[in-house]
Short mmCIF file of C-alpha atoms in Angstrom, two decimals:
data_model
loop_
_atom_site.label_atom_id
_atom_site.label_comp_id
_atom_site.label_asym_id
_atom_site.label_seq_id
_atom_site.Cartn_x
_atom_site.Cartn_y
_atom_site.Cartn_z
CA UNK A 1 109.37 111.94 100.54
CA UNK A 2 111.13 113.81 97.76
CA UNK A 3 110.13 113.03 94.21
CA UNK A 4 112.41 112.81 91.20
CA UNK A 5 114.84 115.70 91.39
CA UNK A 6 116.27 117.25 88.27
CA UNK A 7 118.75 120.06 88.02
CA UNK A 8 119.26 122.55 86.74
CA UNK A 9 115.68 123.58 85.93
CA UNK A 10 116.89 125.86 83.16
CA UNK A 11 120.15 125.66 81.25
CA UNK A 12 121.44 127.98 78.55
CA UNK A 13 124.36 126.90 76.41
CA UNK A 14 126.06 128.38 73.37
CA UNK A 15 126.41 126.25 70.27
CA UNK A 16 129.37 123.91 70.64
CA UNK A 17 129.33 123.80 74.45
CA UNK A 18 128.52 120.77 76.57
CA UNK A 19 125.31 120.33 78.57
CA UNK A 20 125.08 118.13 81.67
CA UNK A 21 121.67 117.32 83.06
CA UNK A 22 121.28 115.60 86.42
CA UNK A 23 118.58 113.36 87.79
CA UNK A 24 118.19 111.85 91.26
CA UNK A 25 115.48 109.16 91.31
CA UNK A 26 112.87 108.75 94.01
CA UNK A 27 113.99 106.94 97.12
CA UNK A 28 113.74 103.20 96.56
CA UNK A 29 113.67 103.51 92.77
CA UNK A 30 116.51 101.83 90.90
CA UNK A 31 115.41 102.42 87.30
CA UNK A 32 115.87 105.73 85.51
CA UNK A 33 114.52 106.88 82.15
CA UNK A 34 115.25 109.97 80.09
CA UNK A 35 112.73 111.56 77.71
CA UNK A 36 112.93 114.59 75.48
CA UNK A 37 110.04 116.91 74.65
CA UNK A 38 110.64 119.15 71.67
CA UNK A 39 108.48 122.26 71.28
CA UNK A 40 104.95 121.32 70.17
CA UNK A 41 105.85 117.61 70.13
CA UNK A 42 105.19 114.66 72.37
CA UNK A 43 107.59 113.04 74.79
CA UNK A 44 110.16 110.80 73.10
CA UNK A 45 112.02 108.02 74.90
CA UNK A 46 115.79 108.34 74.92
CA UNK A 47 117.37 105.86 77.33
CA UNK A 48 116.64 103.46 80.20
CA UNK A 49 119.29 102.81 82.85
CA UNK A 50 119.80 100.84 86.00
CA UNK A 51 122.73 101.37 88.35
CA UNK A 52 125.94 101.09 86.29
CA UNK A 53 124.04 99.64 83.32
CA UNK A 54 122.44 101.00 80.17
CA UNK A 55 119.48 98.71 79.49
CA UNK A 56 117.92 100.34 76.42
CA UNK A 57 119.37 103.27 74.49
CA UNK A 58 117.32 102.80 71.36
CA UNK A 59 116.05 106.39 71.48
CA UNK A 60 119.40 108.09 71.91
CA UNK A 61 120.88 110.00 68.98
CA UNK A 62 123.95 108.16 67.75
CA UNK A 63 126.33 111.04 68.23
CA UNK A 64 126.97 113.64 70.95
CA UNK A 65 124.54 112.15 73.48
CA UNK A 66 125.47 109.85 76.35
CA UNK A 67 123.94 108.81 79.66
CA UNK A 68 125.15 107.16 82.83
CA UNK A 69 123.78 106.09 86.19
CA UNK A 70 126.75 105.44 88.47
CA UNK A 71 126.74 103.33 91.60
CA UNK A 72 126.79 106.51 93.67
CA UNK A 73 125.21 109.79 92.69
CA UNK A 74 122.65 110.98 90.18
CA UNK A 75 122.07 109.90 86.63
CA UNK A 76 123.67 112.22 84.09
CA UNK A 77 122.55 112.99 80.54
CA UNK A 78 125.41 114.56 78.66
CA UNK A 79 125.12 116.41 75.36
CA UNK A 80 128.38 117.36 73.70
CA UNK A 81 128.77 120.17 71.15
CA UNK A 82 125.17 121.29 71.47
CA UNK A 83 123.27 122.60 68.45
CA UNK A 84 120.09 124.70 68.27
CA UNK A 85 118.04 121.59 67.54
CA UNK A 86 118.91 120.24 70.99
CA UNK A 87 116.79 122.96 72.60
CA UNK A 88 114.02 121.08 74.39
CA UNK A 89 112.70 120.00 77.75
CA UNK A 90 114.48 116.92 79.07
CA UNK A 91 112.56 114.84 81.58
CA UNK A 92 113.85 112.15 83.84
CA UNK A 93 111.58 109.50 85.36
CA UNK A 94 112.15 106.69 87.80
CA UNK A 95 110.43 103.47 88.82
CA UNK A 96 111.01 100.63 91.24
CA UNK A 97 112.42 97.30 90.09
CA UNK A 98 110.11 94.51 89.02
CA UNK A 99 107.11 94.69 86.73
CA UNK A 100 106.06 97.84 84.94
CA UNK A 101 104.66 100.68 86.98
CA UNK A 102 103.65 104.18 86.17
CA UNK A 103 106.81 106.20 86.14
CA UNK A 104 107.28 109.21 88.37
CA UNK A 105 108.60 112.13 86.35
CA UNK A 106 110.73 115.01 87.48
CA UNK A 107 109.96 118.62 86.60
CA UNK A 108 112.45 118.62 83.75
CA UNK A 109 115.42 120.63 82.58
CA UNK A 110 114.73 123.17 79.89
CA UNK A 111 117.76 123.47 77.65
CA UNK A 112 118.11 126.49 75.42
CA UNK A 113 120.94 126.61 72.90
CA UNK A 114 121.83 130.09 71.69
CA UNK B 1 106.37 100.34 65.46
CA UNK B 2 104.18 101.33 68.39
CA UNK B 3 101.92 104.32 67.75
CA UNK B 4 99.61 106.46 69.87
CA UNK B 5 97.17 109.01 68.47
CA UNK B 6 95.21 111.32 70.73
CA UNK B 7 92.15 113.34 69.83
CA UNK B 8 91.11 116.03 69.91
CA UNK B 9 94.33 118.05 69.99
CA UNK B 10 92.59 120.74 72.01
CA UNK B 11 89.29 120.88 73.85
CA UNK B 12 87.56 123.80 75.50
CA UNK B 13 84.77 123.03 77.99
CA UNK B 14 82.57 125.04 80.25
CA UNK B 15 82.75 124.17 83.93
CA UNK B 16 80.45 121.21 84.54
CA UNK B 17 80.36 120.15 80.87
CA UNK B 18 81.39 116.49 80.76
CA UNK B 19 83.38 115.07 77.85
CA UNK B 20 85.81 112.35 76.77
CA UNK B 21 89.34 112.29 75.41
CA UNK B 22 90.38 109.56 73.01
CA UNK B 23 93.62 107.60 72.73
CA UNK B 24 93.98 105.16 69.83
CA UNK B 25 96.97 102.85 69.87
CA UNK B 26 98.79 100.14 67.99
CA UNK B 27 101.35 98.08 69.88
CA UNK B 28 102.97 94.70 69.50
CA UNK B 29 101.41 93.24 72.62
CA UNK B 30 100.21 95.65 75.29
CA UNK B 31 101.89 95.54 78.68
CA UNK B 32 100.14 98.67 79.91
CA UNK B 33 98.43 101.89 78.86
CA UNK B 34 99.16 104.99 80.93
CA UNK B 35 97.44 108.32 81.38
CA UNK B 36 99.34 111.35 82.61
CA UNK B 37 98.44 114.96 83.25
CA UNK B 38 100.96 117.70 82.41
CA UNK B 39 100.70 121.30 83.56
CA UNK B 40 102.67 124.02 81.75
CA UNK B 41 106.34 124.03 82.74
CA UNK B 42 106.04 120.83 84.75
CA UNK B 43 106.67 117.14 84.34
CA UNK B 44 103.90 114.64 83.60
CA UNK B 45 101.92 113.53 86.64
CA UNK B 46 100.83 109.89 86.70
CA UNK B 47 97.06 109.28 86.70
CA UNK B 48 96.24 105.69 85.72
CA UNK B 49 97.59 102.42 84.38
CA UNK B 50 95.29 100.04 82.48
CA UNK B 51 96.43 96.55 81.60
CA UNK B 52 93.64 94.72 79.78
CA UNK B 53 90.56 95.38 77.66
CA UNK B 54 87.50 96.05 79.76
CA UNK B 55 89.45 97.50 82.66
CA UNK B 56 88.29 100.80 84.17
CA UNK B 57 89.85 103.09 86.77
CA UNK B 58 88.52 106.19 88.48
CA UNK B 59 89.99 109.11 90.36
CA UNK B 60 87.81 112.01 91.42
CA UNK B 61 86.24 113.42 88.23
CA UNK B 62 88.33 111.23 85.91
CA UNK B 63 87.57 107.74 84.63
CA UNK B 64 89.78 105.79 82.24
CA UNK B 65 88.60 102.86 80.15
CA UNK B 66 90.40 100.49 77.80
CA UNK B 67 89.48 98.44 74.73
CA UNK B 68 91.77 96.46 72.43
CA UNK B 69 92.32 99.46 70.20
CA UNK B 70 91.69 102.59 72.25
CA UNK B 71 91.33 104.17 75.64
CA UNK B 72 89.05 106.94 76.79
CA UNK B 73 89.53 109.43 79.57
CA UNK B 74 86.11 110.59 80.70
CA UNK B 75 85.92 113.86 82.59
CA UNK B 76 82.73 114.35 84.57
CA UNK B 77 81.64 117.86 85.60
CA UNK B 78 85.11 119.35 85.08
CA UNK B 79 86.43 122.29 87.05
CA UNK B 80 88.91 124.97 85.93
CA UNK B 81 91.66 123.22 87.88
CA UNK B 82 91.31 120.25 85.51
CA UNK B 83 92.79 122.41 82.76
CA UNK B 84 96.00 120.73 81.60
CA UNK B 85 97.43 118.61 78.81
CA UNK B 86 96.46 114.96 79.13
CA UNK B 87 98.94 112.45 77.77
CA UNK B 88 98.38 108.83 76.83
CA UNK B 89 101.24 106.33 76.51
CA UNK B 90 101.65 102.61 75.84
CA UNK B 91 104.27 100.15 76.91
CA UNK B 92 104.90 97.03 74.82
CA UNK B 93 105.19 93.53 76.21
CA UNK B 94 108.67 93.13 74.78
CA UNK B 95 110.72 91.72 77.65
CA UNK B 96 113.15 94.23 79.08
CA UNK B 97 111.83 97.19 77.15
CA UNK B 98 110.28 99.72 79.44
CA UNK B 99 110.07 102.60 77.01
CA UNK B 100 106.74 104.38 76.84
CA UNK B 101 105.42 105.60 73.50
CA UNK B 102 103.49 108.82 74.07
CA UNK B 103 100.81 110.53 72.07
CA UNK B 104 100.97 114.27 71.43
CA UNK B 105 98.37 114.98 74.09
CA UNK B 106 95.03 116.74 74.38
CA UNK B 107 95.13 120.30 75.72
CA UNK B 108 92.06 120.75 77.90
CA UNK B 109 90.82 124.16 78.95
CA UNK B 110 87.90 124.39 81.37
CA UNK B 111 86.34 127.81 81.62
CA UNK B 112 84.45 128.97 84.72
#
């Protein structure tokens, strides 16, 4: 019973490149959430998706960041033209449909922008 | 705006020395309060959900309680393997919003 799978675990990008982070939710979970954890800061909500729908993107930066959860395949968080301030740990979580439950988090992708 | 404040920021205990971690919150209608444990380099691990004031939940050496303004995570006779960062988060009642607002965490170190 695999948990939430994120890849890659570590990603290094040069300033100006694109970063693509992938997340496969737990089996049976149809809701996906992305959070960002900056060094020495708490987890901050970015976006909440269901299959083919963005439900809440109130935490997403207005520019350069986008997310999708296609009908088939993993959820993708995409960061275009990365800057040093994007260096952080990005966590994906999933939950089943219905009322709120404790999310299950993945192990995260640590993005370093050089 | 929903807010979560955790204290202390860091706590060092001797093995067997019981203590409590505090989570104070303000939220526009509480749907749930969550406790997670996070080990270095890993994602948060779900511990408890509390829904209403007066509710308590236990798991091994951990017990979480909830009032209308705060939650406590009581650690009884801790062991070194309990060392981790403990995170508190709230979810508002706002229909459709599932975002969790996290506190900055309490870093717990239990020394043998």
